[in-house]
mmCIF file of C-alpha atoms in Angstrom:
data_model
loop_
_atom_site.group_PDB
_atom_site.id
_atom_site.type_symbol
_atom_site.label_atom_id
_atom_site.label_comp_id
_atom_site.label_asym_id
_atom_site.label_seq_id
_atom_site.Cartn_x
_atom_site.Cartn_y
_atom_site.Cartn_z
ATOM 1 C CA UNK A 1 -4.223 39.991 7.808
ATOM 2 C CA UNK A 2 -2.004 38.085 5.944
ATOM 3 C CA UNK A 3 0.059 39.923 3.481
ATOM 4 C CA UNK A 4 -0.387 38.332 -0.701
ATOM 5 C CA UNK A 5 3.269 36.382 -0.168
ATOM 6 C CA UNK A 6 1.705 34.032 2.822
ATOM 7 C CA UNK A 7 -1.295 33.765 1.139
ATOM 8 C CA UNK A 8 0.121 32.552 -1.984
ATOM 9 C CA UNK A 9 2.257 30.050 0.362
ATOM 10 C CA UNK A 10 -0.576 28.792 2.316
ATOM 11 C CA UNK A 11 -2.653 28.147 -0.827
ATOM 12 C CA UNK A 12 0.509 26.820 -2.609
ATOM 13 C CA UNK A 13 0.622 24.180 1.006
ATOM 14 C CA UNK A 14 -3.080 23.256 -0.008
ATOM 15 C CA UNK A 15 -2.474 22.503 -3.361
ATOM 16 C CA UNK A 16 0.477 20.269 -2.745
ATOM 17 C CA UNK A 17 -1.143 18.537 0.381
ATOM 18 C CA UNK A 18 -4.351 18.613 -1.621
ATOM 19 C CA UNK A 19 -2.291 17.042 -4.550
ATOM 20 C CA UNK A 20 -0.496 14.432 -2.566
ATOM 21 C CA UNK A 21 -3.573 13.077 -1.397
ATOM 22 C CA UNK A 22 -5.741 12.740 -4.682
ATOM 23 C CA UNK A 23 -2.673 11.244 -6.065
ATOM 24 C CA UNK A 24 -2.651 8.964 -2.892
ATOM 25 C CA UNK A 25 -5.970 7.795 -3.381
ATOM 26 C CA UNK A 26 -6.428 7.202 -7.220
ATOM 27 C CA UNK A 27 -3.850 4.932 -7.104
ATOM 28 C CA UNK A 28 -5.390 3.100 -4.261
ATOM 29 C CA UNK A 29 -8.444 3.564 -5.446
ATOM 30 C CA UNK A 30 -7.993 1.541 -8.581
ATOM 31 C CA UNK A 31 -6.539 -1.433 -7.351
ATOM 32 C CA UNK A 32 -8.376 -2.275 -4.331
ATOM 33 C CA UNK A 33 -7.385 -5.791 -3.545
ATOM 34 C CA UNK A 34 -3.856 -4.480 -3.241
ATOM 35 C CA UNK A 35 -4.633 -1.898 -1.381
ATOM 36 C CA UNK A 36 -6.515 -4.779 0.662
ATOM 37 C CA UNK A 37 -3.454 -6.707 0.969
ATOM 38 C CA UNK A 38 -1.120 -3.685 2.106
ATOM 39 C CA UNK A 39 -3.659 -3.376 5.108
ATOM 40 C CA UNK A 40 -3.554 -7.059 6.073
ATOM 41 C CA UNK A 41 0.456 -6.572 5.633
ATOM 42 C CA UNK A 42 0.041 -4.864 9.100
ATOM 43 C CA UNK A 43 -1.444 -7.294 10.800
ATOM 44 C CA UNK A 44 -3.783 -5.045 13.150
ATOM 45 C CA UNK A 45 -7.147 -5.743 11.937
ATOM 46 C CA UNK A 46 -8.934 -8.850 10.500
ATOM 47 C CA UNK A 47 -9.132 -9.626 6.494
ATOM 48 C CA UNK A 48 -13.180 -8.760 6.798
ATOM 49 C CA UNK A 49 -12.476 -5.053 8.178
ATOM 50 C CA UNK A 50 -9.120 -4.532 6.376
ATOM 51 C CA UNK A 51 -10.870 -5.306 2.749
ATOM 52 C CA UNK A 52 -13.779 -2.860 3.069
ATOM 53 C CA UNK A 53 -10.961 -0.222 4.628
ATOM 54 C CA UNK A 54 -9.063 -1.108 1.120
ATOM 55 C CA UNK A 55 -12.568 0.635 -0.587
ATOM 56 C CA UNK A 56 -13.243 3.626 1.528
ATOM 57 C CA UNK A 57 -10.241 5.223 2.354
ATOM 58 C CA UNK A 58 -8.671 6.066 -0.945
ATOM 59 C CA UNK A 59 -11.996 7.389 -1.458
ATOM 60 C CA UNK A 60 -11.835 9.211 1.806
ATOM 61 C CA UNK A 61 -8.473 10.679 0.757
ATOM 62 C CA UNK A 62 -9.854 11.841 -2.294
ATOM 63 C CA UNK A 63 -12.347 13.882 -1.319
ATOM 64 C CA UNK A 64 -10.790 15.381 1.118
ATOM 65 C CA UNK A 65 -7.807 16.086 -0.929
ATOM 66 C CA UNK A 66 -10.284 17.358 -3.163
ATOM 67 C CA UNK A 67 -11.882 19.348 -0.189
ATOM 68 C CA UNK A 68 -8.076 21.096 0.081
ATOM 69 C CA UNK A 69 -7.743 22.336 -2.868
ATOM 70 C CA UNK A 70 -11.475 23.708 -4.093
ATOM 71 C CA UNK A 71 -11.659 25.311 -0.305
ATOM 72 C CA UNK A 72 -14.855 23.518 0.013
ATOM 73 C CA UNK A 73 -15.304 22.221 3.814
ATOM 74 C CA UNK A 74 -11.751 22.696 4.017
ATOM 75 C CA UNK A 75 -11.449 22.423 7.689
ATOM 76 C CA UNK A 76 -13.319 18.770 7.927
ATOM 77 C CA UNK A 77 -10.470 18.215 5.015
ATOM 78 C CA UNK A 78 -7.815 19.081 7.123
ATOM 79 C CA UNK A 79 -9.111 17.431 9.954
ATOM 80 C CA UNK A 80 -9.571 14.005 8.546
ATOM 81 C CA UNK A 81 -6.494 14.237 6.217
ATOM 82 C CA UNK A 82 -4.524 14.640 9.515
ATOM 83 C CA UNK A 83 -6.142 11.980 12.133
ATOM 84 C CA UNK A 84 -5.565 9.897 8.897
ATOM 85 C CA UNK A 85 -1.880 10.707 8.266
ATOM 86 C CA UNK A 86 -1.343 10.244 11.911
ATOM 87 C CA UNK A 87 -2.833 7.120 12.354
ATOM 88 C CA UNK A 88 -0.717 5.901 9.310
ATOM 89 C CA UNK A 89 2.199 6.790 11.330
ATOM 90 C CA UNK A 90 1.711 5.047 14.763
ATOM 91 C CA UNK A 91 0.536 1.994 12.508
ATOM 92 C CA UNK A 92 3.849 1.892 10.929
ATOM 93 C CA UNK A 93 6.024 2.191 13.418
ATOM 94 C CA UNK A 94 4.082 -0.176 15.679
ATOM 95 C CA UNK A 95 4.641 -2.915 12.535
ATOM 96 C CA UNK A 96 7.998 -1.703 12.440
ATOM 97 C CA UNK A 97 8.771 -2.293 16.382
ATOM 98 C CA UNK A 98 6.643 -5.736 16.007
ATOM 99 C CA UNK A 99 9.160 -6.558 13.014
ATOM 100 C CA UNK A 100 6.814 -7.079 10.183
ATOM 101 C CA UNK A 101 8.625 -6.374 7.050
ATOM 102 C CA UNK A 102 5.700 -4.133 5.185
ATOM 103 C CA UNK A 103 4.903 -2.537 2.187
ATOM 104 C CA UNK A 104 2.834 0.237 2.074
ATOM 105 C CA UNK A 105 2.313 0.849 -0.743
ATOM 106 C CA UNK A 106 0.967 4.275 -0.489
ATOM 107 C CA UNK A 107 1.883 5.836 -3.269
ATOM 108 C CA UNK A 108 1.610 3.370 -5.464
ATOM 109 C CA UNK A 109 5.049 0.903 -6.984
ATOM 110 C CA UNK A 110 7.064 3.599 -7.134
ATOM 111 C CA UNK A 111 7.103 4.037 -2.664
ATOM 112 C CA UNK A 112 7.229 0.203 -2.310
ATOM 113 C CA UNK A 113 11.475 0.096 -2.338
ATOM 114 C CA UNK A 114 11.967 3.521 -0.039
ATOM 115 C CA UNK A 115 13.172 2.969 2.930
ATOM 116 C CA UNK A 116 11.204 3.379 5.960
ATOM 117 C CA UNK A 117 12.735 6.192 7.519
ATOM 118 C CA UNK A 118 12.505 7.834 3.327
ATOM 119 C CA UNK A 119 8.544 6.662 4.713
ATOM 120 C CA UNK A 120 8.742 8.172 8.026
ATOM 121 C CA UNK A 121 9.948 11.787 6.957
ATOM 122 C CA UNK A 122 7.662 12.480 4.319
ATOM 123 C CA UNK A 123 4.164 11.232 6.503
ATOM 124 C CA UNK A 124 5.877 13.544 8.805
ATOM 125 C CA UNK A 125 5.896 16.637 6.369
ATOM 126 C CA UNK A 126 2.863 16.101 5.334
ATOM 127 C CA UNK A 127 1.513 16.107 8.857
ATOM 128 C CA UNK A 128 3.511 19.156 10.273
ATOM 129 C CA UNK A 129 2.035 20.714 7.025
ATOM 130 C CA UNK A 130 -1.678 19.897 7.729
ATOM 131 C CA UNK A 131 -1.198 21.145 11.068
ATOM 132 C CA UNK A 132 0.565 23.788 9.842
ATOM 133 C CA UNK A 133 -2.448 24.407 7.687
ATOM 134 C CA UNK A 134 -4.791 23.829 10.344
ATOM 135 C CA UNK A 135 -3.110 26.873 12.763
ATOM 136 C CA UNK A 136 -3.152 29.436 9.671
ATOM 137 C CA UNK A 137 -6.576 28.509 8.631
ATOM 138 C CA UNK A 138 -7.555 29.005 12.486
ATOM 139 C CA UNK A 139 -5.815 32.588 12.711
ATOM 140 C CA UNK A 140 -7.439 33.423 9.638
ATOM 141 C CA UNK A 141 -10.995 32.629 10.948
ATOM 142 C CA UNK A 142 -9.984 34.740 13.906
ATOM 143 C CA UNK A 143 -9.473 37.726 11.935
ATOM 144 C CA UNK A 144 -12.978 37.193 10.113
ATOM 145 C CA UNK B 1 -23.266 29.991 7.251
ATOM 146 C CA UNK B 2 -20.292 28.864 9.064
ATOM 147 C CA UNK B 3 -20.232 24.830 9.722
ATOM 148 C CA UNK B 4 -17.777 23.248 12.110
ATOM 149 C CA UNK B 5 -14.877 21.362 10.866
ATOM 150 C CA UNK B 6 -16.638 18.613 12.823
ATOM 151 C CA UNK B 7 -19.878 18.534 11.086
ATOM 152 C CA UNK B 8 -17.549 19.152 7.904
ATOM 153 C CA UNK B 9 -16.034 16.204 8.302
ATOM 154 C CA UNK B 10 -18.886 13.776 8.975
ATOM 155 C CA UNK B 11 -19.864 15.355 5.582
ATOM 156 C CA UNK B 12 -17.119 14.282 3.762
ATOM 157 C CA UNK B 13 -17.003 10.976 5.569
ATOM 158 C CA UNK B 14 -20.616 10.205 4.082
ATOM 159 C CA UNK B 15 -19.821 11.912 0.758
ATOM 160 C CA UNK B 16 -16.977 9.339 0.776
ATOM 161 C CA UNK B 17 -18.884 6.325 1.048
ATOM 162 C CA UNK B 18 -20.746 6.887 -2.117
ATOM 163 C CA UNK B 19 -17.852 6.662 -4.523
ATOM 164 C CA UNK B 20 -16.931 3.298 -1.924
ATOM 165 C CA UNK B 21 -19.803 1.631 -2.412
ATOM 166 C CA UNK B 22 -19.917 1.292 -5.965
ATOM 167 C CA UNK B 23 -16.545 0.587 -6.036
ATOM 168 C CA UNK B 24 -17.585 -2.403 -3.728
ATOM 169 C CA UNK B 25 -20.826 -3.578 -5.749
ATOM 170 C CA UNK B 26 -18.597 -3.459 -9.197
ATOM 171 C CA UNK B 27 -16.139 -5.827 -7.162
ATOM 172 C CA UNK B 28 -18.035 -8.346 -5.413
ATOM 173 C CA UNK B 29 -17.840 -11.227 -6.748
ATOM 174 C CA UNK B 30 -13.709 -10.867 -7.064
ATOM 175 C CA UNK B 31 -13.360 -9.596 -3.848
ATOM 176 C CA UNK B 32 -12.871 -13.047 -0.556
ATOM 177 C CA UNK B 33 -14.643 -10.841 1.748
ATOM 178 C CA UNK B 34 -14.270 -12.857 4.686
ATOM 179 C CA UNK B 35 -11.061 -14.253 4.511
ATOM 180 C CA UNK B 36 -7.991 -13.329 2.592
ATOM 181 C CA UNK B 37 -8.417 -17.035 0.619
ATOM 182 C CA UNK B 38 -4.792 -17.273 0.036
ATOM 183 C CA UNK B 39 -4.050 -20.505 1.345
ATOM 184 C CA UNK B 40 -4.491 -22.444 -2.468
ATOM 185 C CA UNK B 41 -1.217 -20.567 -3.276
ATOM 186 C CA UNK B 42 1.384 -20.629 -0.690
ATOM 187 C CA UNK B 43 3.487 -23.720 -0.027
ATOM 188 C CA UNK B 44 5.516 -24.839 2.952
ATOM 189 C CA UNK B 45 9.525 -25.662 2.316
ATOM 190 C CA UNK B 46 8.845 -29.142 3.128
ATOM 191 C CA UNK B 47 6.575 -29.140 0.202
ATOM 192 C CA UNK B 48 8.348 -27.186 -2.195
ATOM 193 C CA UNK B 49 11.824 -28.803 -1.246
ATOM 194 C CA UNK B 50 10.146 -32.204 -2.566
ATOM 195 C CA UNK B 51 9.089 -30.823 -5.807
ATOM 196 C CA UNK B 52 13.180 -30.877 -6.313
ATOM 197 C CA UNK B 53 14.259 -30.615 -10.313
ATOM 198 C CA UNK B 54 10.530 -29.618 -10.899
ATOM 199 C CA UNK B 55 10.372 -26.545 -8.886
ATOM 200 C CA UNK B 56 11.514 -22.907 -10.305
ATOM 201 C CA UNK B 57 12.568 -21.049 -7.358
ATOM 202 C CA UNK B 58 12.038 -17.918 -7.913
ATOM 203 C CA UNK B 59 13.935 -14.332 -6.320
ATOM 204 C CA UNK B 60 11.095 -11.323 -6.006
ATOM 205 C CA UNK B 61 13.296 -9.292 -2.973
ATOM 206 C CA UNK B 62 15.270 -6.477 -4.210
ATOM 207 C CA UNK B 63 18.214 -6.650 -6.606
ATOM 208 C CA UNK B 64 21.063 -6.399 -3.769
ATOM 209 C CA UNK B 65 19.409 -8.944 -0.793
ATOM 210 C CA UNK B 66 19.604 -11.088 -3.401
ATOM 211 C CA UNK B 67 23.355 -10.919 -4.472
ATOM 212 C CA UNK B 68 24.037 -11.339 -0.829
ATOM 213 C CA UNK B 69 22.569 -14.445 -0.810
ATOM 214 C CA UNK B 70 19.655 -16.467 -2.228
ATOM 215 C CA UNK B 71 17.913 -20.132 -2.602
ATOM 216 C CA UNK B 72 20.872 -21.985 -4.525
ATOM 217 C CA UNK B 73 19.865 -22.055 -8.741
ATOM 218 C CA UNK B 74 17.172 -19.447 -8.005
ATOM 219 C CA UNK B 75 16.141 -16.721 -10.497
ATOM 220 C CA UNK B 76 15.468 -13.117 -9.499
ATOM 221 C CA UNK B 77 12.128 -11.608 -10.460
ATOM 222 C CA UNK B 78 11.366 -8.428 -8.780
ATOM 223 C CA UNK B 79 8.689 -5.635 -9.769
ATOM 224 C CA UNK B 80 11.644 -2.729 -10.605
ATOM 225 C CA UNK B 81 13.278 -5.060 -13.382
ATOM 226 C CA UNK B 82 9.722 -7.245 -14.427
ATOM 227 C CA UNK B 83 10.120 -6.380 -17.809
ATOM 228 C CA UNK B 84 13.821 -7.442 -18.077
ATOM 229 C CA UNK B 85 14.051 -10.659 -15.828
ATOM 230 C CA UNK B 86 10.945 -12.178 -16.760
ATOM 231 C CA UNK B 87 12.372 -13.620 -19.915
ATOM 232 C CA UNK B 88 15.135 -15.553 -18.144
ATOM 233 C CA UNK B 89 12.417 -17.311 -16.110
ATOM 234 C CA UNK B 90 9.947 -18.196 -19.143
ATOM 235 C CA UNK B 91 13.301 -19.758 -20.729
ATOM 236 C CA UNK B 92 13.691 -22.424 -18.150
ATOM 237 C CA UNK B 93 9.572 -22.771 -17.541
ATOM 238 C CA UNK B 94 7.842 -25.239 -19.093
ATOM 239 C CA UNK B 95 4.556 -27.158 -18.158
ATOM 240 C CA UNK B 96 4.935 -29.447 -15.802
ATOM 241 C CA UNK B 97 7.237 -27.184 -13.594
ATOM 242 C CA UNK B 98 5.904 -25.407 -10.232
ATOM 243 C CA UNK B 99 7.117 -22.064 -9.702
ATOM 244 C CA UNK B 100 7.709 -21.355 -5.990
ATOM 245 C CA UNK B 101 8.261 -17.486 -5.251
ATOM 246 C CA UNK B 102 9.549 -16.345 -2.072
ATOM 247 C CA UNK B 103 10.547 -12.453 -0.413
ATOM 248 C CA UNK B 104 12.502 -12.079 2.645
ATOM 249 C CA UNK B 105 9.850 -13.112 5.127
ATOM 250 C CA UNK B 106 6.130 -14.469 6.069
ATOM 251 C CA UNK B 107 4.985 -10.307 6.145
ATOM 252 C CA UNK B 108 6.333 -9.202 3.377
ATOM 253 C CA UNK B 109 4.120 -8.561 0.218
ATOM 254 C CA UNK B 110 6.241 -8.727 -2.748
ATOM 255 C CA UNK B 111 6.018 -12.926 -3.330
ATOM 256 C CA UNK B 112 2.435 -12.491 -3.535
ATOM 257 C CA UNK B 113 2.640 -10.135 -5.893
ATOM 258 C CA UNK B 114 5.086 -11.087 -8.605
ATOM 259 C CA UNK B 115 2.859 -14.930 -7.799
ATOM 260 C CA UNK B 116 0.264 -12.695 -8.573
ATOM 261 C CA UNK B 117 1.306 -10.577 -11.896
ATOM 262 C CA UNK B 118 2.937 -14.758 -13.025
ATOM 263 C CA UNK B 119 -0.517 -16.002 -12.631
ATOM 264 C CA UNK B 120 -2.739 -12.834 -15.087
ATOM 265 C CA UNK B 121 -0.170 -11.319 -16.298
ATOM 266 C CA UNK B 122 1.894 -14.212 -17.866
ATOM 267 C CA UNK B 123 -0.622 -16.653 -17.548
ATOM 268 C CA UNK B 124 1.659 -19.222 -15.948
ATOM 269 C CA UNK B 125 -0.535 -22.064 -13.486
ATOM 270 C CA UNK B 126 1.371 -23.546 -10.258
ATOM 271 C CA UNK B 127 2.709 -20.663 -8.826
ATOM 272 C CA UNK B 128 3.186 -20.888 -5.141
ATOM 273 C CA UNK B 129 4.709 -18.511 -2.328
ATOM 274 C CA UNK B 130 6.830 -20.068 0.075
ATOM 275 C CA UNK B 131 5.783 -19.672 3.421
ATOM 276 C CA UNK B 132 7.889 -17.693 5.851
ATOM 277 C CA UNK B 133 10.054 -16.799 2.664
ATOM 278 C CA UNK B 134 13.615 -16.396 2.780
ATOM 279 C CA UNK B 135 14.169 -16.445 6.767
ATOM 280 C CA UNK B 136 12.168 -20.095 6.347
ATOM 281 C CA UNK B 137 14.977 -21.297 4.215
ATOM 282 C CA UNK B 138 17.471 -19.556 6.259
ATOM 283 C CA UNK B 139 16.275 -21.108 9.509
ATOM 284 C CA UNK B 140 16.235 -24.249 8.076
ATOM 285 C CA UNK B 141 19.993 -24.297 6.782
ATOM 286 C CA UNK B 142 21.360 -23.544 10.503
#
């Protein structure tokens, strides 16, 4: 059984990671055209697909962030957010290797001037936390 | 009842479609769904240079890059110091002038964003984005 402090710690992690994705989702959902241009800058998808993703992905982040906070469809939310973060890290690295000067706009205007390293560090921190939450929830499930 | 993670994920994926489709319907007439439709705002270097003194060059890169080097006579205008820098541009602007905004390269987004804000927020007409940005300018000078 997890101690009370461990339970508190993992719950806090849920709230932090869920909050980050809700924030990122809301910021992009209110300006889908700006996000469509950000996706287009990666030069990986045709505009017709990118613009549709720009309308969909923010809501997916938002719904999954809420799932994490409410612990409703928790593992499904974790699964999607882990996959999204992994894909985003891969896309950022590929864009960098191709020499593209991208602004991800993931966290709105405040993040536009972050360096590539700062972006990557935050993304890896989120990815590691998501994986840790996944492992923790599996352990908890086995105990039940 | 235990629902597998994959099944939960599929349900969340489906759930996110509901507001996304609603928003897409709301924006249906404001979005170009098949192409970025930016051709009208882009200008190549030769065209922009042909405007001579009728062009105001706007540097949308961060301050430190502007300080290192910039197009002669260019005015810095980035989103970080928008309110502070915009009056300098407006002081030089007049109806017959065209504005050419550039950022570091073809793939950067800052020039498009600054151009959009100049049109939408400052109400300026004839705002263009330089194809290839600062990189193209540098190449032309070598």
